[in-house]
Short mmCIF file of C-alpha atoms in Angstrom, two decimals:
data_model
loop_
_atom_site.label_atom_id
_atom_site.label_comp_id
_atom_site.label_asym_id
_atom_site.label_seq_id
_atom_site.Cartn_x
_atom_site.Cartn_y
_atom_site.Cartn_z
CA MET A 1 167.02 54.22 13.47
CA LEU A 2 165.86 51.41 11.23
CA GLN A 3 168.18 48.93 12.85
CA ARG A 4 166.94 49.91 16.28
CA LEU A 5 163.25 49.55 15.28
CA THR A 6 163.94 46.27 13.59
CA ARG A 7 165.70 44.87 16.61
CA LEU A 8 162.83 45.99 18.82
CA SER A 9 160.21 44.52 16.58
CA LYS A 10 162.06 41.22 16.33
CA ASP A 11 162.34 40.95 20.12
CA ALA A 12 158.68 42.00 20.57
CA VAL A 13 157.51 39.24 18.22
CA ILE A 14 159.43 36.49 19.88
CA TYR A 15 158.58 37.81 23.48
CA GLY A 16 155.05 38.18 22.29
CA LEU A 17 154.68 34.63 21.35
CA GLY A 18 155.96 33.56 24.73
CA GLY A 19 154.27 36.24 26.72
CA ALA A 20 150.97 35.66 24.88
CA ALA A 21 151.22 32.05 25.69
CA ALA A 22 151.82 32.71 29.45
CA ARG A 23 149.02 35.18 29.67
CA SER A 24 146.41 33.68 27.35
CA THR A 25 145.70 30.66 29.56
CA GLY A 26 142.72 32.41 31.25
CA LEU A 27 141.54 33.65 27.81
CA ILE A 28 141.70 30.23 26.27
CA LEU A 29 139.88 28.76 29.10
CA LEU A 30 137.32 31.49 29.13
CA PRO A 31 134.59 29.64 27.12
CA LEU A 32 134.89 26.58 29.43
CA TYR A 33 134.91 28.52 32.62
CA THR A 34 132.02 30.86 31.84
CA ARG A 35 129.86 27.87 30.88
CA ALA A 36 130.84 25.70 33.79
CA PHE A 37 130.76 28.34 36.58
CA GLY A 38 128.29 30.96 35.62
CA THR A 39 128.66 34.64 36.66
CA GLU A 40 128.93 34.28 40.44
CA ASN A 41 131.36 31.37 40.66
CA TYR A 42 133.50 32.89 37.90
CA GLY A 43 133.51 36.10 39.97
CA LEU A 44 134.71 34.07 43.00
CA LEU A 45 137.52 32.44 40.96
CA GLN A 46 138.67 35.87 39.92
CA ILE A 47 138.75 37.13 43.46
CA VAL A 48 141.02 34.16 44.31
CA THR A 49 143.33 34.68 41.38
CA ASN A 50 143.48 38.44 41.81
CA LEU A 51 144.70 37.88 45.38
CA GLY A 52 147.43 35.73 43.94
CA ALA A 53 148.33 38.58 41.67
CA LEU A 54 148.58 41.06 44.66
CA LEU A 55 150.86 38.60 46.59
CA PHE A 56 152.96 38.27 43.48
CA ALA A 57 153.31 42.08 43.15
CA VAL A 58 154.48 42.26 46.80
CA SER A 59 156.87 39.29 46.68
CA VAL A 60 158.62 40.58 43.61
CA LEU A 61 159.94 43.35 45.83
CA GLY A 62 160.55 45.54 42.81
CA LEU A 63 163.58 43.47 41.92
CA ASP A 64 162.40 43.00 38.29
CA GLY A 65 163.28 46.67 37.60
CA ALA A 66 166.28 46.75 40.09
CA ALA A 67 167.84 43.72 38.64
CA SER A 68 167.55 44.77 35.02
CA ILE A 69 169.14 48.18 35.85
CA LEU A 70 172.12 46.66 37.75
CA PHE A 71 172.41 43.83 35.24
CA PHE A 72 173.01 46.16 32.27
CA ALA A 73 175.12 48.52 34.44
CA ALA A 74 177.46 45.53 35.27
CA GLU A 75 180.80 45.66 33.56
CA THR A 76 181.71 41.92 33.70
CA PRO A 77 179.95 38.57 33.14
CA LEU A 78 180.65 37.58 36.69
CA GLU A 79 178.85 40.67 38.01
CA ARG A 80 175.95 39.89 35.79
CA GLN A 81 175.81 36.29 37.21
CA ARG A 82 175.87 37.61 40.66
CA VAL A 83 172.94 39.88 39.98
CA ALA A 84 170.85 37.01 38.53
CA THR A 85 171.86 34.72 41.50
CA LEU A 86 170.88 37.15 44.17
CA TRP A 87 167.50 37.77 42.54
CA VAL A 88 166.72 33.96 42.64
CA ALA A 89 168.03 33.73 46.28
CA VAL A 90 165.97 36.66 47.58
CA SER A 91 162.81 35.44 45.77
CA VAL A 92 163.01 31.99 47.57
CA LEU A 93 163.65 33.56 50.97
CA VAL A 94 160.76 35.94 50.59
CA SER A 95 158.02 33.76 48.98
CA LEU A 96 158.28 30.60 50.95
CA PRO A 97 157.70 32.00 54.53
CA LEU A 98 154.96 34.28 53.15
CA THR A 99 153.21 31.44 51.49
CA LEU A 100 153.24 29.16 54.60
CA LEU A 101 152.00 31.99 56.76
CA LEU A 102 149.09 32.86 54.57
CA ILE A 103 148.11 29.19 54.10
CA VAL A 104 147.92 28.81 57.88
CA PHE A 105 145.68 31.94 58.23
CA ALA A 106 143.69 31.08 55.06
CA GLU A 107 140.27 31.45 56.87
CA TRP A 108 141.10 35.11 57.69
CA VAL A 109 142.25 35.61 54.06
CA SER A 110 139.03 34.24 52.72
CA PHE A 111 136.91 36.50 55.05
CA LEU A 112 138.86 39.64 54.20
CA ALA A 113 138.89 39.07 50.46
CA GLY A 114 135.46 37.49 49.96
CA GLY A 115 133.38 38.20 53.05
CA THR A 116 133.24 34.65 54.28
CA SER A 117 135.68 32.06 55.54
CA GLU A 118 133.84 29.19 53.78
CA ASN A 119 136.14 29.47 50.78
CA ALA A 120 139.42 29.07 52.73
CA ASP A 121 140.50 26.00 50.84
CA LEU A 122 140.11 27.75 47.56
CA PHE A 123 142.29 30.62 48.79
CA ARG A 124 144.88 28.16 50.04
CA LEU A 125 145.24 26.75 46.49
CA GLY A 126 145.48 30.28 45.08
CA ILE A 127 148.20 31.14 47.62
CA ALA A 128 150.22 27.93 47.25
CA VAL A 129 151.13 28.75 43.64
CA LEU A 130 152.98 31.94 44.73
CA PRO A 131 156.60 30.61 45.10
CA PHE A 132 156.32 28.73 41.89
CA SER A 133 154.91 31.51 39.89
CA LEU A 134 157.40 33.96 41.34
CA LEU A 135 160.38 31.83 40.48
CA GLN A 136 159.08 31.04 36.99
CA PHE A 137 158.90 34.84 36.47
CA VAL A 138 162.40 35.30 37.70
CA PHE A 139 163.76 32.55 35.43
CA SER A 140 161.98 34.03 32.46
CA SER A 141 163.26 37.47 33.24
CA ILE A 142 166.88 36.16 33.39
CA LEU A 143 166.45 34.61 30.01
CA ARG A 144 165.21 38.00 28.71
CA MET A 145 168.16 39.84 30.22
CA TYR A 146 170.51 37.45 28.41
CA PHE A 147 168.44 37.92 25.26
CA ARG A 148 167.50 34.22 25.09
CA ALA A 149 164.10 35.08 23.55
CA ARG A 150 163.42 31.57 22.04
CA VAL A 151 164.09 29.76 25.23
CA TYR A 152 161.85 32.24 27.03
CA ALA A 153 159.10 31.58 24.42
CA LEU A 154 159.49 27.83 24.85
CA LEU A 155 159.32 28.07 28.65
CA ASN A 156 156.08 30.07 28.53
CA PHE A 157 154.54 27.89 25.86
CA ALA A 158 155.23 24.86 28.18
CA LEU A 159 153.58 26.62 31.06
CA THR A 160 150.44 27.38 29.11
CA LEU A 161 150.15 23.91 27.66
CA LEU A 162 150.54 22.17 31.06
CA VAL A 163 148.05 24.40 32.85
CA LEU A 164 145.54 24.00 30.08
CA VAL A 165 145.86 20.23 29.99
CA ILE A 166 145.70 19.71 33.69
CA SER A 167 142.90 22.25 34.24
CA ILE A 168 140.62 20.73 31.50
CA TYR A 169 141.22 17.17 32.78
CA LEU A 170 140.44 18.10 36.36
CA LEU A 171 137.35 20.16 35.38
CA GLN A 172 135.93 18.05 32.58
CA VAL A 173 136.99 14.52 33.60
CA GLN A 174 137.28 14.68 37.42
CA HIS A 175 134.51 17.32 37.76
CA MET A 176 136.40 19.18 40.38
CA GLY A 177 134.85 22.64 39.66
CA LEU A 178 136.71 25.59 40.98
CA TYR A 179 139.26 23.43 42.76
CA GLY A 180 140.16 21.81 39.40
CA ALA A 181 140.90 25.20 37.86
CA LEU A 182 143.14 26.23 40.81
CA TRP A 183 144.80 22.76 41.03
CA GLY A 184 145.55 22.94 37.29
CA THR A 185 147.35 26.31 37.73
CA LEU A 186 149.33 25.05 40.69
CA ALA A 187 150.42 21.80 39.26
CA GLY A 188 151.35 23.25 35.85
CA THR A 189 153.29 26.23 37.28
CA ALA A 190 155.30 23.91 39.67
CA VAL A 191 156.44 21.55 36.89
CA VAL A 192 157.47 24.46 34.56
CA CYS A 193 159.28 26.12 37.41
CA LEU A 194 161.55 23.18 37.67
CA PHE A 195 162.23 23.28 33.92
CA GLY A 196 162.89 27.06 34.30
CA ALA A 197 165.51 26.44 36.88
CA TRP A 198 167.38 24.06 34.43
CA THR A 199 167.36 26.73 31.64
CA VAL A 200 169.23 29.31 33.77
CA ARG A 201 171.69 26.85 35.34
CA ASP A 202 174.66 28.52 33.54
CA TRP A 203 173.95 31.99 34.98
CA VAL A 204 172.65 31.17 38.48
CA LYS A 205 175.53 30.07 40.63
CA PHE A 206 174.71 30.00 44.38
CA SER A 207 178.48 29.76 45.10
CA LEU A 208 178.66 33.54 44.23
CA VAL A 209 176.42 34.38 47.20
CA GLY A 210 178.78 35.39 50.02
CA ARG A 211 180.04 38.33 51.79
CA LYS A 212 181.14 40.00 48.59
CA SER A 213 177.56 39.87 47.44
CA TRP A 214 176.03 41.84 50.33
CA PRO A 215 176.82 45.34 49.03
CA LEU A 216 175.23 44.47 45.67
CA ALA A 217 172.19 42.82 47.58
CA ARG A 218 171.73 46.01 49.55
CA ARG A 219 171.95 48.08 46.45
CA MET A 220 169.48 45.97 44.55
CA LEU A 221 167.00 46.07 47.49
CA ARG A 222 167.39 49.86 47.70
CA LEU A 223 166.59 50.18 43.98
CA GLY A 224 163.71 47.79 44.27
CA ALA A 225 162.16 49.11 47.43
CA PRO A 226 160.45 52.12 45.76
CA LEU A 227 159.03 49.83 43.21
CA VAL A 228 157.17 47.62 45.69
CA PRO A 229 154.44 50.22 46.45
CA ALA A 230 154.52 50.85 42.70
CA SER A 231 153.77 47.23 42.02
CA VAL A 232 151.00 47.18 44.59
CA ALA A 233 149.61 50.38 43.12
CA LEU A 234 149.47 48.89 39.69
CA TRP A 235 147.64 45.96 41.12
CA VAL A 236 145.13 48.33 42.77
CA ILE A 237 144.57 50.04 39.45
CA GLY A 238 144.21 46.70 37.59
CA PHE A 239 142.23 44.56 40.06
CA SER A 240 140.63 46.61 42.82
CA ASN A 241 137.70 47.36 40.66
CA THR A 242 136.81 43.59 40.93
CA TYR A 243 136.58 43.85 44.70
CA PHE A 244 134.53 47.00 44.60
CA LEU A 245 132.14 45.42 42.12
CA PHE A 246 132.09 42.28 44.28
CA GLN A 247 131.02 44.26 47.38
CA LEU A 248 128.82 47.00 45.82
CA ALA A 249 127.16 45.06 42.87
CA GLY A 250 127.55 41.42 43.69
CA PRO A 251 129.73 38.64 42.32
CA GLY A 252 127.74 38.33 39.16
CA GLU A 253 128.75 41.92 38.11
CA ALA A 254 132.27 41.19 39.13
CA GLY A 255 132.25 38.14 36.94
CA ILE A 256 130.94 40.10 33.98
CA PHE A 257 133.46 42.73 34.35
CA ARG A 258 136.34 40.21 34.50
CA VAL A 259 135.21 38.56 31.42
CA GLY A 260 135.49 41.94 29.74
CA ALA A 261 138.93 42.31 31.22
CA GLN A 262 139.92 38.86 29.89
CA LEU A 263 138.90 39.88 26.32
CA ALA A 264 140.55 43.23 26.59
CA ALA A 265 143.61 41.17 27.47
CA ILE A 266 143.75 40.11 23.77
CA LEU A 267 145.27 43.52 23.24
CA GLY A 268 147.02 43.47 26.61
CA LEU A 269 149.05 40.44 25.30
CA GLY A 270 150.50 42.66 22.55
CA VAL A 271 151.28 45.38 25.10
CA TRP A 272 152.85 42.86 27.41
CA ALA A 273 155.01 41.62 24.57
CA PHE A 274 156.20 45.12 23.83
CA GLN A 275 156.96 45.71 27.57
CA LEU A 276 159.04 42.59 27.75
CA ALA A 277 161.09 43.66 24.75
CA TRP A 278 161.26 47.38 25.70
CA LEU A 279 163.01 47.35 29.11
CA PRO A 280 166.08 45.43 28.04
CA PHE A 281 166.07 47.13 24.71
CA SER A 282 165.84 50.67 26.12
CA LEU A 283 168.49 50.13 28.66
CA SER A 284 170.91 48.44 26.24
CA ILE A 285 170.90 51.38 23.89
CA ALA A 286 170.90 54.14 26.53
CA LYS A 287 174.45 55.26 25.86
CA GLU A 288 174.01 55.34 22.05
CA PRO A 289 173.94 58.83 20.51
CA ASP A 290 170.61 58.19 18.58
CA ALA A 291 168.85 56.82 21.75
CA PRO A 292 166.66 59.97 22.34
CA GLN A 293 165.33 59.99 18.80
CA VAL A 294 164.64 56.25 19.09
CA TYR A 295 162.77 56.69 22.34
CA SER A 296 160.63 59.50 20.80
CA ARG A 297 159.74 57.60 17.62
CA VAL A 298 158.85 54.43 19.45
CA ALA A 299 156.52 56.46 21.87
CA THR A 300 154.61 57.90 18.93
CA LEU A 301 154.36 54.73 16.85
CA TYR A 302 153.46 52.66 19.85
CA THR A 303 150.69 55.00 20.89
CA ALA A 304 149.21 55.25 17.37
CA GLY A 305 149.22 51.41 16.91
CA GLY A 306 148.08 50.61 20.48
CA VAL A 307 145.17 53.06 20.53
CA GLY A 308 144.20 51.92 17.04
CA ALA A 309 144.07 48.33 18.13
CA ALA A 310 141.91 49.30 21.11
CA VAL A 311 139.47 51.05 18.78
CA GLY A 312 139.28 47.95 16.62
CA LEU A 313 138.77 45.73 19.65
CA ALA A 314 136.00 47.90 20.97
CA GLY A 315 134.23 47.70 17.65
CA VAL A 316 134.23 43.87 17.45
CA SER A 317 133.69 43.32 21.20
CA PRO A 318 130.18 41.73 20.68
CA VAL A 319 131.74 39.26 18.33
CA ALA A 320 134.52 38.47 20.85
CA LEU A 321 131.82 37.80 23.45
CA LEU A 322 130.47 34.95 21.44
CA VAL A 323 133.00 32.68 23.26
CA ALA A 324 131.42 33.30 26.55
CA ASN A 325 128.06 32.43 28.12
CA PRO A 326 125.39 34.83 26.79
CA SER A 327 124.81 36.09 30.32
CA PHE A 328 128.18 37.91 30.00
CA ALA A 329 127.02 39.96 27.00
CA PRO A 330 126.99 43.34 29.03
CA ALA A 331 130.78 43.12 29.12
CA SER A 332 130.92 44.70 25.66
CA ALA A 333 130.41 48.06 27.27
CA VAL A 334 133.87 47.93 28.97
CA ILE A 335 136.11 45.98 26.61
CA GLY A 336 137.26 49.13 24.80
CA LEU A 337 137.86 51.11 28.00
CA LEU A 338 140.04 48.30 29.44
CA ALA A 339 141.90 47.96 26.06
CA LEU A 340 142.78 51.65 26.31
CA ALA A 341 143.84 51.13 29.86
CA ALA A 342 146.21 48.43 28.87
CA VAL A 343 147.68 50.67 26.12
CA SER A 344 148.08 53.34 28.61
CA LEU A 345 149.99 50.96 30.97
CA GLY A 346 152.37 50.26 28.09
CA SER A 347 152.86 54.02 27.57
CA TYR A 348 153.83 54.28 31.22
CA TYR A 349 156.77 51.90 30.63
CA VAL A 350 157.75 53.77 27.44
CA VAL A 351 157.98 57.18 29.15
CA SER A 352 159.51 55.90 32.34
CA VAL A 353 162.78 55.17 30.53
CA GLY A 354 164.30 58.49 31.73
CA VAL A 355 163.92 57.54 35.47
CA ASN A 356 165.25 53.99 34.82
CA ILE A 357 168.37 55.36 33.11
CA ALA A 358 168.89 57.91 35.88
CA GLN A 359 168.24 55.03 38.50
CA ARG A 360 165.60 57.28 40.20
CA THR A 361 163.13 54.43 40.85
CA GLY A 362 161.51 56.45 43.63
CA GLN A 363 159.75 58.49 40.95
CA VAL A 364 157.94 55.25 39.90
CA GLY A 365 156.75 54.72 43.47
CA TRP A 366 155.06 58.07 44.04
CA THR A 367 153.51 58.41 40.62
CA THR A 368 151.81 55.06 40.75
CA LEU A 369 150.66 55.59 44.31
CA LEU A 370 148.90 58.75 43.44
CA ALA A 371 147.24 56.98 40.54
CA ALA A 372 146.16 54.13 42.69
CA ALA A 373 144.63 56.51 45.21
CA ALA A 374 142.69 58.17 42.37
CA ASN A 375 141.57 54.85 41.20
CA LEU A 376 140.17 53.82 44.54
CA ALA A 377 138.30 57.14 44.82
CA LEU A 378 136.90 56.77 41.34
CA ASN A 379 135.81 53.20 41.95
CA ALA A 380 133.92 54.29 45.07
CA LEU A 381 132.30 57.21 43.16
CA LEU A 382 131.53 55.68 39.78
CA ILE A 383 130.64 52.04 40.40
CA PRO A 384 127.48 52.79 42.37
CA VAL A 385 126.28 54.93 39.58
CA TRP A 386 127.59 53.29 36.35
CA GLY A 387 128.49 49.78 37.47
CA ILE A 388 131.05 48.00 35.28
CA VAL A 389 131.35 51.05 33.01
CA GLY A 390 132.41 53.11 36.10
CA ALA A 391 134.95 50.49 36.90
CA GLY A 392 136.36 50.67 33.48
CA LEU A 393 136.60 54.40 33.53
CA ALA A 394 138.34 54.29 36.79
CA SER A 395 141.01 51.95 35.54
CA LEU A 396 141.55 54.06 32.35
CA ALA A 397 141.81 57.39 34.22
CA ALA A 398 144.15 55.99 36.77
CA ASN A 399 146.55 54.53 34.16
CA LEU A 400 146.50 57.76 32.06
CA LEU A 401 147.27 59.75 35.35
CA SER A 402 150.13 57.49 36.21
CA THR A 403 151.59 57.87 32.66
CA VAL A 404 151.36 61.66 32.66
CA LEU A 405 153.03 61.81 36.14
CA VAL A 406 155.89 59.58 35.34
CA TYR A 407 156.35 61.43 32.09
CA LEU A 408 156.79 64.70 33.92
CA ALA A 409 159.13 63.14 36.39
CA SER A 410 161.23 61.56 33.65
CA GLN A 411 161.59 64.79 31.78
CA ARG A 412 163.11 66.36 34.87
CA PHE A 413 165.87 63.83 35.16
CA ASN A 414 166.50 62.91 31.49
CA PRO A 415 164.61 65.17 29.09
CA LEU A 416 163.71 63.45 25.82
CA PRO A 417 162.21 64.88 22.64
CA TYR A 418 158.74 63.17 22.77
CA GLU A 419 156.19 64.32 20.34
CA ALA A 420 153.67 65.37 23.04
CA ARG A 421 151.25 67.11 20.61
CA LYS A 422 150.94 64.11 18.41
CA ILE A 423 150.51 61.67 21.22
CA THR A 424 147.78 63.75 22.85
CA ALA A 425 145.91 64.07 19.57
CA ILE A 426 146.14 60.22 19.20
CA TRP A 427 144.59 59.68 22.55
CA LEU A 428 141.80 62.19 22.10
CA VAL A 429 140.72 60.67 18.76
CA GLY A 430 141.04 57.05 20.01
CA SER A 431 139.11 57.76 23.21
CA ALA A 432 136.26 59.34 21.19
CA CYS A 433 136.04 56.33 18.87
CA VAL A 434 136.11 53.85 21.90
CA ALA A 435 133.24 55.82 23.51
CA ALA A 436 131.23 55.77 20.27
CA ALA A 437 131.82 51.97 20.12
CA ALA A 438 130.71 51.39 23.77
CA VAL A 439 127.42 53.56 23.17
CA PHE A 440 126.69 51.58 19.85
CA ASN A 441 127.20 48.19 21.42
CA VAL A 442 125.05 48.91 24.54
CA SER A 443 122.22 50.86 22.78
CA VAL A 444 121.95 48.93 19.47
CA GLN A 445 123.08 45.44 20.66
CA PRO A 446 124.27 44.78 17.13
CA THR A 447 124.26 41.48 15.31
CA VAL A 448 127.50 39.85 14.31
CA PRO A 449 127.34 41.19 10.73
CA ALA A 450 126.58 44.66 12.01
CA SER A 451 129.66 44.49 14.40
CA LEU A 452 131.87 43.19 11.56
CA ALA A 453 130.86 46.20 9.40
CA PHE A 454 130.98 48.76 12.17
CA ALA A 455 134.41 47.88 13.37
CA PRO A 456 136.30 48.66 10.11
CA ALA A 457 134.20 51.75 9.59
CA LEU A 458 135.27 53.00 13.00
CA ALA A 459 138.89 52.11 12.39
CA CYS A 460 138.80 54.19 9.11
CA VAL A 461 137.41 57.17 11.09
CA TYR A 462 140.28 56.89 13.57
CA ALA A 463 142.86 56.65 10.77
CA ALA A 464 141.37 59.54 8.86
CA ALA A 465 141.35 61.73 12.04
CA LEU A 466 145.03 60.89 12.75
CA PHE A 467 146.02 61.93 9.28
CA LEU A 468 143.91 65.08 9.19
CA SER A 469 145.42 66.26 12.55
CA ARG A 470 148.85 65.26 11.34
CA ALA A 471 149.30 63.08 14.48
CA VAL A 472 150.48 60.44 11.97
CA THR A 473 152.13 61.25 8.61
CA LEU A 474 153.16 59.27 5.58
CA ARG A 475 156.76 59.74 6.66
CA ASP A 476 155.89 57.83 9.92
CA LEU A 477 154.39 54.92 7.92
CA ALA A 478 157.38 54.90 5.59
CA VAL A 479 159.75 54.47 8.57
CA LEU A 480 157.63 51.73 10.00
CA ARG A 481 157.35 49.96 6.65
CA SER A 482 161.16 50.15 6.17
CA ALA A 483 161.70 48.65 9.61
CA LEU A 484 159.37 45.75 8.89
CA ARG A 485 160.85 45.15 5.55
CA ALA A 486 164.29 44.97 7.15
CA ARG A 487 162.89 42.68 9.86
CA TYR A 488 161.58 40.09 7.38
CA LYS A 489 164.38 40.28 4.80
CA GLY A 490 167.14 39.86 7.29
CA PRO A 491 170.33 41.71 8.29
CA GLU A 492 171.44 42.30 4.79
CA ALA A 493 168.31 44.47 4.20
CA GLU A 494 169.31 46.82 6.99
#
């Protein structure tokens, strides 16, 4: 058990550095953007980039999950190479025509997404990055499947650095405004995409694509097909609230909400790192006799740590908002809610291991679609009443619903000994603490010293409640401490 947890923690740390780099670009640029654009223009920028996220979710075709399943099920290195090569080839064939088509009809895209065709050129830039971002993702995923964590981290650090440098230059020196921000993303991603192609040159061999590859390609597409609506559904849960706010409350409210989402992404970076390490790790140990116990222990420890981090972030959210323009201060009301939503999304990936092992990816599709439908309904109902808080509640509720549904589906195909009572208690305690933080931040509008005192007090309340309810025990901490000790002392400590 300790060896398993040590390996997972090691991969999560390395992937976390790379994943954090790739996803932290918007967070690092947040102080610059909020001061340069204001609430309305920042909201418009988020509408453009969110559309790019939707196009990305569709273009992946669910092959990230399908390729991983087939890769680890392959029995020879040649079969694994063929899986990686087919994934790259399909990504090129899908993304290029789609990108060209949408660029031609950018006026319609701008009208449908933002209510006016005047921003068509901005949307063209947001669309043009699609093939580069998709291929960069595929190359990074191939590195993960081959457990090349350090190269993965280097590739993503390069992406962050280039996008930052180019965006800052175009915005501050060339004074290109929103166009500078989008050109920076496009140019930086294109350059790193070329570097990514070089890093996977030993595993991507287009000579392997031929008649013998068609059965594998069909199987990959069949496995990925149910994940396409799942990817779109996850986009709906994560980003549709911005569009509802844009239309129902105006671009200013949408901009404030997205700043809250960017700061909640501080925790989301850790969750993302865990997700990156979890999929290949969980599939690689699936046939080991202690795998069910590892899955169960990871689920409990992840939930306790993730929800605790969300509680802490909710407590210090007024301090975190100091990096933004003061007009974005109301975002403190939703940072905790969106942090919990990020933790719930990570829980979804933890408990979906059963359907991944059983290769029943269709279960992922219907569970996320139901959650997305609930999210749309909740956005329509809650945003007119509670504004950005309603949007945050809608995201959290939808993520929790999808997690519960996929848990029930996974238990049907591959029952695992999850500690459901403990996990439920953790969520109840953590949600109460986040709600208390939101009320405190909005009603009191605390100073920085008050927030710095309130956050640790709230964290202590959370920890005490977990111990009193026995959701977490001293034995759990001992196991975690032993795993971390083994991680830092090296293999001989295991």
